[in-house]
XYZ file of C-alpha atoms in Angstrom:
525
model
C 4.743 -23.733 19.220
C 7.204 -25.841 20.825
C 7.277 -29.163 18.832
C 3.624 -30.075 20.034
C 1.739 -26.903 18.947
C 0.199 -27.545 16.695
C -2.068 -25.007 14.340
C -5.743 -26.481 14.010
C -7.264 -28.609 10.604
C -10.982 -28.128 10.384
C -12.528 -31.463 10.040
C -13.556 -30.996 6.638
C -9.827 -30.293 5.396
C -9.434 -34.205 6.641
C -5.202 -35.344 6.478
C -3.907 -35.247 3.366
C -1.358 -36.288 1.443
C 2.276 -35.122 2.781
C 3.868 -33.026 1.499
C 7.703 -32.443 1.189
C 9.455 -30.134 3.420
C 12.869 -28.397 3.053
C 15.823 -30.034 1.959
C 17.406 -31.885 4.221
C 20.979 -30.274 5.880
C 23.964 -31.574 4.348
C 26.264 -33.721 6.573
C 29.084 -30.580 7.355
C 26.605 -28.539 7.757
C 24.067 -30.255 10.257
C 24.401 -29.838 14.040
C 26.481 -32.556 15.532
C 28.194 -33.591 18.614
C 26.692 -33.164 22.258
C 23.994 -30.333 21.303
C 22.962 -32.036 17.868
C 22.786 -35.368 19.579
C 20.050 -32.821 23.245
C 18.120 -31.752 20.031
C 17.641 -34.960 19.033
C 16.546 -35.618 21.909
C 14.506 -32.916 22.876
C 12.794 -33.121 19.386
C 11.758 -37.409 20.307
C 11.333 -36.237 23.087
C 8.308 -33.660 21.888
C 6.842 -36.324 19.648
C 6.442 -38.738 22.278
C 4.891 -36.653 25.148
C 2.291 -35.607 22.790
C 1.644 -39.116 20.602
C 1.381 -39.987 24.833
C -0.969 -37.117 25.925
C -2.780 -37.903 23.384
C -2.775 -34.951 20.955
C -2.886 -35.739 17.141
C -6.409 -33.264 17.007
C -8.595 -35.215 14.220
C -11.176 -32.261 15.151
C -11.451 -28.712 14.510
C -9.801 -28.537 18.117
C -6.849 -29.542 19.066
C -7.219 -31.088 23.268
C -4.561 -29.107 24.220
C -1.143 -29.073 21.737
C -2.087 -31.057 19.516
C -0.656 -32.288 16.952
C -2.361 -32.859 13.395
C -1.443 -34.441 9.923
C 0.074 -31.886 7.642
C -2.876 -30.680 5.131
C -3.696 -31.524 0.863
C -0.580 -29.871 -0.419
C -1.994 -26.733 -1.012
C -2.237 -25.405 -5.278
C -1.122 -21.945 -5.569
C 0.740 -21.660 -8.422
C 1.351 -18.672 -7.935
C 3.439 -18.634 -4.771
C 7.262 -19.109 -6.252
C 9.950 -20.990 -4.735
C 13.097 -18.651 -4.477
C 16.802 -20.339 -4.311
C 19.576 -18.854 -3.620
C 19.169 -15.884 -1.282
C 21.982 -16.034 1.196
C 23.770 -17.994 4.215
C 20.519 -20.067 5.489
C 22.294 -21.074 7.903
C 18.337 -21.716 9.466
C 17.721 -24.325 6.565
C 14.266 -22.655 5.638
C 12.516 -22.440 2.142
C 12.178 -19.078 0.529
C 7.542 -18.735 -1.336
C 7.260 -15.103 -2.189
C 4.340 -14.091 -3.619
C 3.907 -10.007 -6.116
C 0.818 -8.900 -7.813
C 1.229 -8.466 -11.511
C 2.745 -4.476 -12.052
C 4.125 -4.494 -8.501
C 5.000 -0.707 -8.052
C 8.329 0.228 -6.287
C 8.262 1.281 -3.190
C 5.821 -1.050 -2.401
C 5.262 -2.652 1.173
C 6.581 -5.846 1.553
C 4.749 -8.642 4.773
C 6.471 -11.704 5.799
C 4.161 -13.957 6.984
C 4.691 -16.857 8.506
C 3.020 -20.781 9.544
C 2.132 -22.410 12.353
C 3.204 -26.110 12.981
C 2.690 -29.095 9.920
C 1.035 -26.233 8.280
C 3.797 -24.892 4.821
C 4.212 -21.706 3.301
C 1.972 -22.802 0.300
C -1.127 -24.161 2.653
C -1.441 -20.095 4.830
C -0.582 -18.780 1.241
C -3.636 -20.567 0.249
C -6.136 -19.974 3.233
C -4.316 -16.517 4.833
C -6.439 -13.765 3.112
C -2.627 -12.489 2.258
C -2.614 -13.130 -1.594
C -5.511 -11.102 -1.528
C -4.957 -8.128 0.719
C -1.910 -8.384 -1.149
C -3.413 -7.874 -4.633
C -5.494 -5.339 -3.627
C -3.455 -3.635 -2.240
C -0.169 -4.053 -4.269
C 2.027 -5.366 -0.784
C 4.935 -7.726 -1.671
C 4.691 -11.034 0.319
C 7.218 -13.477 1.144
C 6.763 -16.684 3.302
C 8.892 -18.368 5.275
C 8.792 -21.994 5.470
C 10.443 -24.801 7.741
C 10.512 -28.720 7.580
C 11.055 -31.748 9.276
C 14.288 -31.441 9.247
C 14.699 -29.215 11.394
C 11.596 -30.009 14.289
C 9.771 -33.209 14.181
C 6.307 -31.479 13.345
C 7.963 -28.576 11.390
C 7.867 -25.637 13.401
C 10.082 -22.626 13.467
C 12.154 -23.277 16.392
C 10.200 -19.698 18.627
C 11.832 -21.109 21.941
C 15.344 -22.040 20.768
C 18.066 -19.170 21.240
C 19.582 -20.419 18.410
C 17.675 -20.710 15.661
C 15.722 -16.917 17.303
C 18.337 -14.682 18.353
C 19.612 -11.882 16.111
C 22.259 -12.499 13.500
C 21.235 -16.482 13.954
C 19.983 -19.649 12.863
C 16.560 -19.697 11.377
C 16.336 -15.774 12.181
C 19.483 -15.021 10.486
C 17.084 -16.888 7.491
C 14.420 -14.783 7.669
C 16.185 -11.676 7.093
C 17.764 -12.877 4.757
C 15.048 -13.469 3.193
C 13.889 -9.648 3.542
C 17.005 -8.628 2.276
C 16.485 -10.802 -0.800
C 13.039 -9.772 -2.199
C 13.550 -6.214 -1.171
C 16.060 -5.908 -3.876
C 14.181 -7.575 -6.164
C 10.859 -6.421 -5.676
C 11.796 -3.163 -5.370
C 10.623 -3.102 -1.649
C 10.565 0.852 0.215
C 12.760 -1.137 3.865
C 10.883 0.902 6.294
C 8.194 -0.151 5.383
C 8.222 -4.470 6.254
C 6.047 -6.239 8.006
C 5.755 -9.939 9.415
C 3.334 -12.498 10.784
C 2.645 -15.664 11.980
C 0.538 -18.372 13.690
C 1.128 -20.469 16.787
C 4.423 -21.588 16.311
C 5.435 -18.844 14.366
C 2.936 -16.078 16.282
C 6.020 -17.338 18.717
C 9.008 -16.594 15.805
C 7.079 -12.885 14.584
C 7.606 -11.622 18.373
C 11.089 -13.317 18.724
C 12.097 -11.660 15.340
C 11.257 -8.182 16.868
C 12.539 -8.168 19.240
C 15.880 -8.983 17.181
C 15.173 -6.659 14.693
C 13.213 -3.552 15.323
C 15.117 -1.707 12.519
C 14.446 -3.974 9.614
C 10.401 -4.634 11.065
C 7.522 -1.866 10.894
C 5.126 -3.704 12.877
C 4.476 -7.334 13.783
C 1.440 -9.493 14.470
C 1.051 -12.349 16.189
C -1.977 -14.129 16.050
C -1.783 -16.834 19.505
C 1.059 -17.175 19.896
C 3.578 -15.889 22.765
C 5.608 -13.045 24.574
C 9.638 -12.337 23.281
C 11.875 -14.610 25.299
C 9.341 -16.095 26.645
C 11.040 -19.657 27.302
C 14.728 -20.545 25.493
C 14.383 -24.697 25.489
C 12.143 -27.451 25.119
C 10.861 -27.315 28.912
C 10.510 -23.859 29.176
C 7.622 -23.512 26.254
C 5.696 -25.802 27.510
C 5.359 -23.765 30.255
C 4.632 -20.728 28.648
C 2.322 -21.956 25.785
C 0.260 -23.163 28.907
C 0.875 -21.114 31.618
C 3.119 -18.281 30.643
C 5.507 -16.948 33.836
C 2.788 -13.798 35.424
C 5.739 -10.866 34.315
C 5.849 -7.005 35.317
C 5.532 -4.612 32.023
C 8.924 -3.946 32.638
C 10.275 -6.753 32.715
C 8.860 -8.504 29.978
C 9.649 -5.022 28.028
C 13.345 -5.674 28.994
C 13.196 -8.924 27.628
C 12.359 -6.889 23.992
C 15.518 -4.681 25.020
C 18.250 -6.671 25.498
C 17.482 -9.064 22.203
C 17.730 -6.048 20.054
C 20.182 -3.445 18.833
C 21.743 -1.233 21.597
C 20.292 2.329 21.598
C 17.127 0.760 19.911
C 14.703 4.034 20.504
C 12.157 3.285 17.369
C 9.456 0.088 17.698
C 7.248 -2.211 15.935
C 3.814 -1.310 16.471
C 2.535 -4.567 17.225
C -0.788 -6.146 17.375
C -1.845 -9.326 19.208
C -4.777 -11.625 18.113
C -5.926 -14.663 20.965
C -9.107 -16.757 20.311
C -10.792 -16.546 23.861
C -10.925 -20.709 23.906
C -7.851 -21.207 22.532
C -6.313 -24.719 24.941
C -2.984 -24.848 22.767
C -1.658 -21.800 23.394
C -3.722 -20.033 26.611
C -5.333 -16.543 26.378
C -2.835 -15.835 29.222
C 0.219 -14.932 26.828
C -2.063 -11.858 25.036
C -2.457 -10.167 28.376
C 1.508 -10.818 29.149
C 2.936 -9.472 25.324
C 0.452 -6.540 26.375
C 2.703 -5.804 28.612
C 5.630 -6.946 26.732
C 4.715 -4.424 24.190
C 3.568 -1.142 25.817
C 6.604 -1.348 28.066
C 8.692 -1.019 24.940
C 6.960 1.844 24.593
C 6.717 3.308 27.398
C 2.706 4.192 27.815
C -0.114 2.005 29.997
C -1.641 -1.290 29.787
C -5.239 1.061 30.221
C -6.793 0.634 27.243
C -7.006 4.095 25.381
C -9.962 2.697 23.995
C -11.615 -0.044 23.122
C -14.486 -1.278 20.046
C -16.243 -3.857 19.609
C -15.502 -5.573 16.343
C -18.315 -8.293 13.945
C -17.372 -11.788 14.908
C -17.103 -12.006 18.599
C -14.390 -9.948 19.402
C -13.642 -7.303 20.909
C -10.409 -4.408 19.673
C -8.458 -2.034 22.828
C -6.024 0.261 20.914
C -3.400 1.332 23.376
C -2.114 4.629 21.758
C 2.410 5.995 21.421
C 2.513 10.039 23.379
C 1.029 11.409 19.695
C -2.321 9.652 19.724
C -1.425 6.891 17.281
C -1.935 3.204 18.269
C 1.066 1.006 19.150
C -0.626 -1.949 20.026
C -3.616 -3.173 18.743
C -5.018 -6.393 20.862
C -7.689 -8.160 19.115
C -9.870 -10.694 21.704
C -12.602 -12.911 19.891
C -14.689 -14.344 22.141
C -14.973 -18.504 21.440
C -12.884 -18.235 19.052
C -9.736 -21.705 19.344
C -6.553 -21.738 18.521
C -5.925 -20.345 14.842
C -5.586 -17.852 12.654
C -8.724 -16.048 12.847
C -10.751 -14.721 8.823
C -13.603 -14.076 6.910
C -14.306 -16.109 3.851
C -16.351 -14.262 1.080
C -15.963 -11.191 -0.881
C -17.218 -8.014 1.399
C -14.749 -5.760 1.794
C -13.802 -6.286 5.383
C -13.825 -10.211 4.543
C -11.195 -13.002 3.442
C -9.505 -15.791 4.121
C -10.687 -19.910 3.641
C -11.394 -22.111 6.635
C -9.475 -25.212 6.816
C -7.517 -26.082 9.942
C -7.082 -23.931 11.859
C -8.112 -20.926 9.478
C -11.558 -20.006 11.940
C -14.394 -18.497 10.746
C -14.686 -15.922 12.564
C -13.415 -11.507 11.035
C -10.860 -11.174 8.341
C -7.712 -11.571 10.745
C -5.055 -10.081 7.948
C -7.288 -6.929 6.622
C -7.513 -5.809 10.458
C -3.603 -5.618 10.318
C -3.258 -3.911 6.558
C -5.508 -1.716 8.302
C -3.376 -1.555 11.639
C 0.110 -1.336 9.613
C -1.383 1.336 7.639
C -0.812 0.252 4.458
C -4.759 -0.066 3.000
C -4.335 3.827 1.077
C -5.538 5.294 4.754
C -3.122 5.412 6.266
C -2.554 3.901 9.681
C -6.523 3.434 10.910
C -7.347 5.403 13.425
C -9.263 3.192 15.752
C -12.057 5.862 16.687
C -13.931 8.576 17.305
C -11.936 11.985 19.811
C -13.830 11.631 23.575
C -16.156 13.719 24.769
C -15.572 16.693 26.524
C -16.874 19.417 28.808
C -19.024 15.640 30.821
C -20.924 17.332 33.756
C -22.798 15.362 36.454
C -26.084 18.473 36.815
C -28.302 16.828 39.391
C -28.407 13.590 41.853
C -31.578 12.827 43.033
C -31.267 9.629 46.161
C -30.636 6.821 43.796
C -30.139 8.705 40.682
C -27.448 11.073 38.731
C -28.121 13.169 35.581
C -24.712 13.545 33.333
C -24.317 16.143 30.304
C -22.237 16.300 27.675
C -21.078 17.872 24.157
C -21.595 16.512 21.254
C -18.691 14.197 19.302
C -19.325 15.746 15.455
C -19.681 11.820 13.389
C -21.225 10.504 17.009
C -24.220 7.950 15.892
C -24.209 7.760 19.159
C -22.738 6.981 23.228
C -21.220 4.450 25.190
C -21.445 5.177 29.163
C -19.632 3.397 32.533
C -20.392 3.458 35.691
C -16.984 2.419 37.471
C -15.397 1.368 33.742
C -18.964 -1.091 33.415
C -21.012 0.197 30.342
C -24.422 1.211 32.142
C -26.516 3.194 29.012
C -25.986 3.722 25.404
C -27.527 7.049 23.801
C -28.792 9.864 21.335
C -28.280 11.560 22.947
C -25.597 13.976 24.799
C -27.413 13.514 27.838
C -27.949 10.688 29.945
C -30.245 10.471 33.743
C -28.163 6.889 35.524
C -30.780 5.661 38.216
C -31.002 2.453 40.341
C -28.250 3.750 42.199
C -27.550 3.633 46.253
C -28.259 6.306 48.317
C -25.025 8.725 50.417
C -22.526 6.412 47.452
C -19.901 8.273 45.141
C -19.482 6.537 41.591
C -17.305 7.890 38.757
C -18.488 8.208 35.434
C -16.940 8.176 31.618
C -18.594 8.424 27.942
C -16.825 7.026 24.778
C -18.697 8.735 21.826
C -19.193 5.591 18.561
C -19.461 5.891 15.175
C -21.801 4.627 12.761
C -19.690 2.148 11.819
C -20.548 0.936 16.028
C -16.437 1.568 16.597
C -16.729 3.009 20.468
C -13.820 5.880 20.401
C -12.625 7.562 23.679
C -12.801 7.743 26.825
C -13.949 11.322 28.408
C -12.086 12.674 31.462
C -13.641 11.433 34.603
C -16.188 12.560 36.544
C -18.058 11.561 39.396
C -21.313 12.565 42.286
C -22.832 11.497 44.841
C -26.254 10.339 45.395
C -28.720 12.281 48.160
C -29.912 10.519 51.403
C -27.584 8.042 53.025
C -28.124 4.378 53.851
C -27.287 3.198 57.079
C -25.116 0.646 57.736
C -24.069 -1.514 61.191
C -21.137 -2.606 63.254
C -20.086 -4.273 65.810
C -16.617 -4.572 67.324
C -15.544 -3.934 70.686
C -15.790 -0.766 72.569
C -11.794 -0.525 72.063
C -12.392 -1.172 68.230
C -14.646 1.296 67.611
C -13.091 4.303 69.461
C -10.075 3.922 66.909
C -11.992 3.822 64.623
C -14.104 6.454 64.850
C -17.583 5.922 65.110
C -17.252 6.177 69.206
C -14.850 8.695 71.560
C -14.429 8.146 75.020
C -13.935 10.203 78.166
C -12.796 9.729 81.501
C -12.968 6.331 80.474
C -16.373 5.709 79.190
C -16.632 5.147 75.723
C -20.003 6.785 73.924
C -20.876 6.526 70.373
C -20.447 9.537 68.113
C -23.018 12.324 67.310
C -25.902 10.625 69.706
C -23.378 10.346 72.137
C -25.673 6.866 73.452
C -22.768 5.479 76.535
C -21.250 2.094 75.450
C -19.539 0.844 78.746
C -16.326 1.273 79.853
C -14.022 2.249 76.908
C -10.886 -0.329 77.058
C -12.691 -3.892 78.739
C -13.482 -4.537 75.250
C -16.557 -5.674 75.568
C -18.361 -6.051 72.560
C -21.794 -3.129 71.477
C -23.497 -3.001 67.879
C -24.110 0.895 66.523
C -26.270 1.860 63.769
C -24.617 4.603 61.633
C -27.286 6.663 59.889
C -26.374 9.592 58.761
C -22.767 10.686 58.655
C -21.145 10.452 61.563
C -24.248 9.879 63.567
C -24.111 6.636 65.555
C -26.114 5.599 68.014
C -26.356 2.149 70.153
C -28.588 -0.819 68.206
C -28.996 -3.425 70.455
C -30.143 -6.005 70.820
C -30.911 -6.397 66.843
C -29.959 -2.764 63.982
C -31.833 -3.169 61.163
C -30.166 -1.417 58.302
């Protein structure tokens, strides 16, 4: 993230030998003058602030924006450094990987590491090389270093490094061009992903280059254009601004080329126990990208995944997922991985590579790079939801079967109240004389929860008495009483209550719709 922001490193990977960063800029290209001096002072201040706050992480979870020692240099012989890829105004290093016999027209994925990490470290733990071999796409892993940032963070909060055509952003763009030419890739299937500071840079790259990237995945990251200096970077990390969706979306539209009408599909990943990048950032990211897509902030459907994760899907106008939000319960700051040889497993644990589920696998499926097309995410919504009966305390529902459904979830007022294999359900324990709203979703054999049905409303029979204490005047204004000849009478029963405008306090008991009786001295409801 900002200079103090560091991806998590697991305790079982003790701090390793320090790895060299990219070569420093030649003196002729270093940032000099007042701006350069200010940048160096900010970098130094950030490091001092982190140390003063005790933010050097020794365990698997940093207490806040924890700094950790760089991990061991990963051994990745198949990861190749590429030089001469462009003018490289951002002073980055380019690393790439392509499976053997990669076909022409293959997709390309750009993966951005977090603070104190390296391209090799990210390559080793993230699971991306396994998926590249499985599904046939090339990888580009940009790498920054201490010449750019004290903690080897991408400068996501610096406009001169994250805006279109400038600094690190332009260096990454040049890497994409080089890789497409080098590997014969498909320019229409270029995607970008990143963790932490890499996630913040990913959001900004998606905003600045929507014409380059078909999709993105932001892990423990920040909304695009959330910060434009070090101070606001801290604010975004710990207490993100609560802007409206239109305000967040406007920041993306202003960063993109004028007239942009096609936007990347964006996956957002966030752990609920992240104390480095607060989980509220995921909600602001959702607001930002759903607004860019012109869709609402209510999920089209919700799924429960392995590893304690929940997926909220937001469809575009054609019914295809445009934005997905993955919330991993109990996970701290890092990238979700799931070591193993199963079809949905990938990656290896390490500092800030946390054992939960394989985020890279789900991201590949969301982007439609797994050979099966974009994951539709769920079964269609059940149709024909109707209320077939009510009593004082129950409501009975029925709906049409959905092909492929193993079961159904029933929701009352948006809260799940039942799971059933039948195409009907009786909801019990309800209050009398009360209206409830119901929806139903189909669940496939893997546990994926489908789209919600249309809402059906039901009102139970009977009536629950209520008590109301107020002045005779307020009772009259509220419709519980009426006045005649200057005196007040309870509606329904006609019980006398005294002068209507003297503000005498009386208690009424409603025993049926529109029927009130004077209930003094007590009112047993």
